[in-house]
Amino acid sequence: MSDAQQDIPVANPAPLPSHLPDSTLQLGVKVSGQGKALGERDREALRAFHRAANYIAAAMIFLRDNVLLEQELTYEHVRPRLLGHWGTCPGLTLIWGHLNLLIRNHDLDMLYVVGPGHGAPAALASLWLEGSLQKYYPGEYDRSREGLRNLITRFSVPGGFPSHINAETPGAIHEGGELGYALAVSFGAVMDDPDLIVACVVGDGEAETGPTATAWHAIKYLDPAESGAVLPILHANGFKISERTIFGCMDDKEVICLFSGYGYQVRIVEGMDRIHDDLHAALDWAVTEIRAIQQAARSGKPVVKPRWPMIVLRTPKGWTGPKEVEGKIIEGSFHSHQVPLPKAKTDKKQLVALRDWLSSYRISELLQGDGTPTEDVLSILPQRDDKKLGQARREHASCTELTPIDWTSLAIDPQTTPQSSCMRAAGELLDHAFQANPRTLRLFSPDELESNKLDAVLRHTHRNFQWDQFSRAKGGRVIEVLSEHTCQGFMQGYTLTGRHAVFPSYESFLGIVHTMMVQYAKFVKIAREVSWRGDTPSINYIETSTWTRQEHNGFSHQNPSFIGAVLNLKPAAARVYLPPDANSLLSTLHHCLKSLNKVNLIIGSKHPTPVYLTADEAAAHCHRGFSIWHFASSPVLRPANSPRISSGTDIPDTTPPPDVILVGIGVEVTIEAVHAAALLRELCPSLRVRLVNVTDLMILAPEDKHPHALSREGFVTLFCTDATATGGNAVPVLFNYHGYPVEVRGLLFGRPGAGDTKLMRVRGYREEGSTTTPFDMMLVNGVSRFDLAEEALRAVGEVGREVEGVEAAVEEARRRREEVKKFIGEHGKDPDGIYDMPKFD
């Protein structure tokens, strides 16, 4: 089908009428006759601001010179590469001007979250006009002729602003690179900030995404007594990149019914002849409604299921741009989505169309001789700079510090409690943390707290679900909603405005927010490079209900891939922790809650597992990120009077080297490594076995690749990769790893011995299993004690180390493996005591 046949023959086509009754329109809110009318001076100022911002936004997309059209426009003035998105800009600049006027009139604390992230030209143009770029980039983007020239000519070129909103953009707490979670971020930002209103623009293309679809329900988790408010503005301009939008094809009755069902009062703003008056009235109405809901809640008489205000703004796609070019409709069609005049650099007709378009804004009337915007443009702005949308303190302030708690008081004594659940310990710590930080710490999670054994968090707080009569209006710190996207968005908005959050989830489903996490990490990376942004509290994931302990769940619930997603981040941000027991989990979580600018992933078991380490040992172990566990290693390898665990630097030169090193990384696979060490001691007493546990995965990376990495000397000492120091034969190292083996192999790349697969061997999850017993999961994935013992015995021979009794020990390990497998098959359960801690001398 030709392009002409694809085109829609009319501009801004109306939706087909629905079959809903006309009476449904009564659910909507009428625009006229409410609130204070817009004065003529303010109306003209809004028009002037809109014209100026639209001119600058369009010029940023097209011009490399002659930025104020003071000469005849030529090809030389047009950029060689035309980058940017025009279609959404006029609506965004319209809202920007009106929000600043709203702040001025009502003395509001407000943020503006822009869902259409490629609307950067609109944001940057508005920020220049309000003076926010000058504040944060003095001498570079001043409100002057030179500052404006810099803004326009540097857009989307190296050294300038990118074509999407990012952390370099003053006022931004959301990037919008991946569409769909602006709304959830906005709701996260207002939680525990009662004076804040976030105006969130959701593009109608963006509104088609899954994350946005669930985020509309966020009003049900917002307690107006303790938190601020979000004003959603659905910008229905009808088109996405090459097609009409779902919401653009819904008539007013359908839109009103949909959002009324969600719990909103809907006010539709449309009609270009009165757009400024109607939008002004709608925004005034929205603030009045928000304050009424908040006042009722804060006076002790909260409205049950309040209908929060929202606005649906209908403006043409690419409004104020070219109407038609070469027979193609531009304004009011998808052709205006990105660059409306793509051949302006080479085609005379399009160059003339560009000149006429830019000239229509009459920019010379809106700027003074020195390039400063006229008073007509500036009069709608708040008088105080810190009230302007680009300068609100919440966007750029440093984080709020948490009141510390003593995690060691919660530690478990291994002598009296030999087994304990890591997640039970985490719940206890979070319970204390919530009590100490009742307004700066929240937990966002799918409906899994009970299942994940974290229910201790509810001991002194509640769930915060305002549509549930049993948990509403109680100031709960816990939000559970069965949308990982919404949990992630809430967490991002909460942390990017300076507070702290934890996101526990089933291991297999954290991958749902993989790309959201990556987008967040990119935002924080850039924020760290911007001098005027403060530190950001880390986002903290707790991954549990792992593949290693499947109960009623099957193959679909076995997916540790989120580890790899975090590993791919920049080293400054990426942190992956696999604490081996409850005390190590306490130490790790305590550390993560205090950390800044990181993506922390903690993986732990919800089931009772051995407690190996005391509180002091766990603290030392977690600080290093690893330890040699002397208590489980061969007795001949233990230094005299040695501690139970150490870094290995205290081992005397007279101590013989190990024959093989077993490394556990993760709770259940460490249990198997410990049992493998005990089994080898029994089956092959002459074999010298060193047992190592790694809790900080990043220590394995080469020292120039990650700040937590072991030094080369420390790595060689730990893993005995220097053959000359180990009797002339290298020592095989067997990693028993919780995740996919390729992740550890990737981290080890560049380390001494990593290229020799006989030396560095990695076992881990290999996509095997179903609804079966815990130990059978170890067997089918080849990470059981029997698999490790057999490979250890074979490995020493393959590298030339002579050890007596190897073949007999291999046969016995195989026999025991088959015996256990047969038992599981016959009885449908694991043998009793299979996870009891082995006895070591």
Short mmCIF file of N, CA and C in Angstrom, two decimals, residues 72 77 128 132 157 160 190 219 363 547 621 673 694 719 724 811 835:
data_model
loop_
_atom_site.label_atom_id
_atom_site.label_comp_id
_atom_site.label_asym_id
_atom_site.label_seq_id
_atom_site.Cartn_x
_atom_site.Cartn_y
_atom_site.Cartn_z
N GLU A 72 17.63 36.37 5.81
CA GLU A 72 16.84 35.47 5.00
C GLU A 72 17.30 34.04 5.27
N HIS A 77 21.57 27.63 7.15
CA HIS A 77 21.08 27.86 8.51
C HIS A 77 20.39 26.64 9.10
N TRP A 128 14.24 27.82 29.61
CA TRP A 128 15.03 29.02 29.26
C TRP A 128 14.21 30.27 29.54
N SER A 132 15.36 29.17 34.44
CA SER A 132 15.91 28.03 35.17
C SER A 132 17.20 27.51 34.53
N VAL A 157 23.29 17.81 19.70
CA VAL A 157 24.64 17.64 19.17
C VAL A 157 25.56 17.40 20.37
N GLY A 160 25.64 19.37 23.88
CA GLY A 160 24.39 20.05 24.16
C GLY A 160 23.39 19.13 24.83
N VAL A 190 4.87 12.20 45.44
CA VAL A 190 4.04 12.97 46.38
C VAL A 190 3.81 12.24 47.70
N ILE A 219 -4.26 6.39 42.65
CA ILE A 219 -5.03 7.21 43.61
C ILE A 219 -5.57 6.37 44.75
N ILE A 363 8.84 36.16 16.75
CA ILE A 363 9.68 36.08 17.95
C ILE A 363 10.27 37.44 18.31
N TRP A 547 14.38 -19.94 42.52
CA TRP A 547 14.25 -21.21 41.79
C TRP A 547 14.72 -22.41 42.62
N HIS A 621 32.53 -10.47 57.17
CA HIS A 621 32.34 -11.18 55.90
C HIS A 621 31.72 -10.27 54.85
N ALA A 673 27.67 -26.52 48.74
CA ALA A 673 29.14 -26.45 48.78
C ALA A 673 29.67 -26.90 50.14
N VAL A 694 31.32 -16.28 48.67
CA VAL A 694 31.29 -14.92 48.12
C VAL A 694 29.90 -14.36 48.34
N PHE A 719 42.21 -17.64 45.48
CA PHE A 719 41.89 -18.75 44.59
C PHE A 719 43.12 -19.52 44.09
N THR A 724 53.18 -21.48 40.84
CA THR A 724 54.48 -21.61 41.49
C THR A 724 54.35 -21.63 43.01
N GLU A 811 32.93 -42.97 42.54
CA GLU A 811 31.88 -43.98 42.46
C GLU A 811 30.92 -43.89 43.64
N TYR A 835 19.19 -31.34 54.87
CA TYR A 835 19.71 -29.98 54.99
C TYR A 835 20.26 -29.67 56.38
#
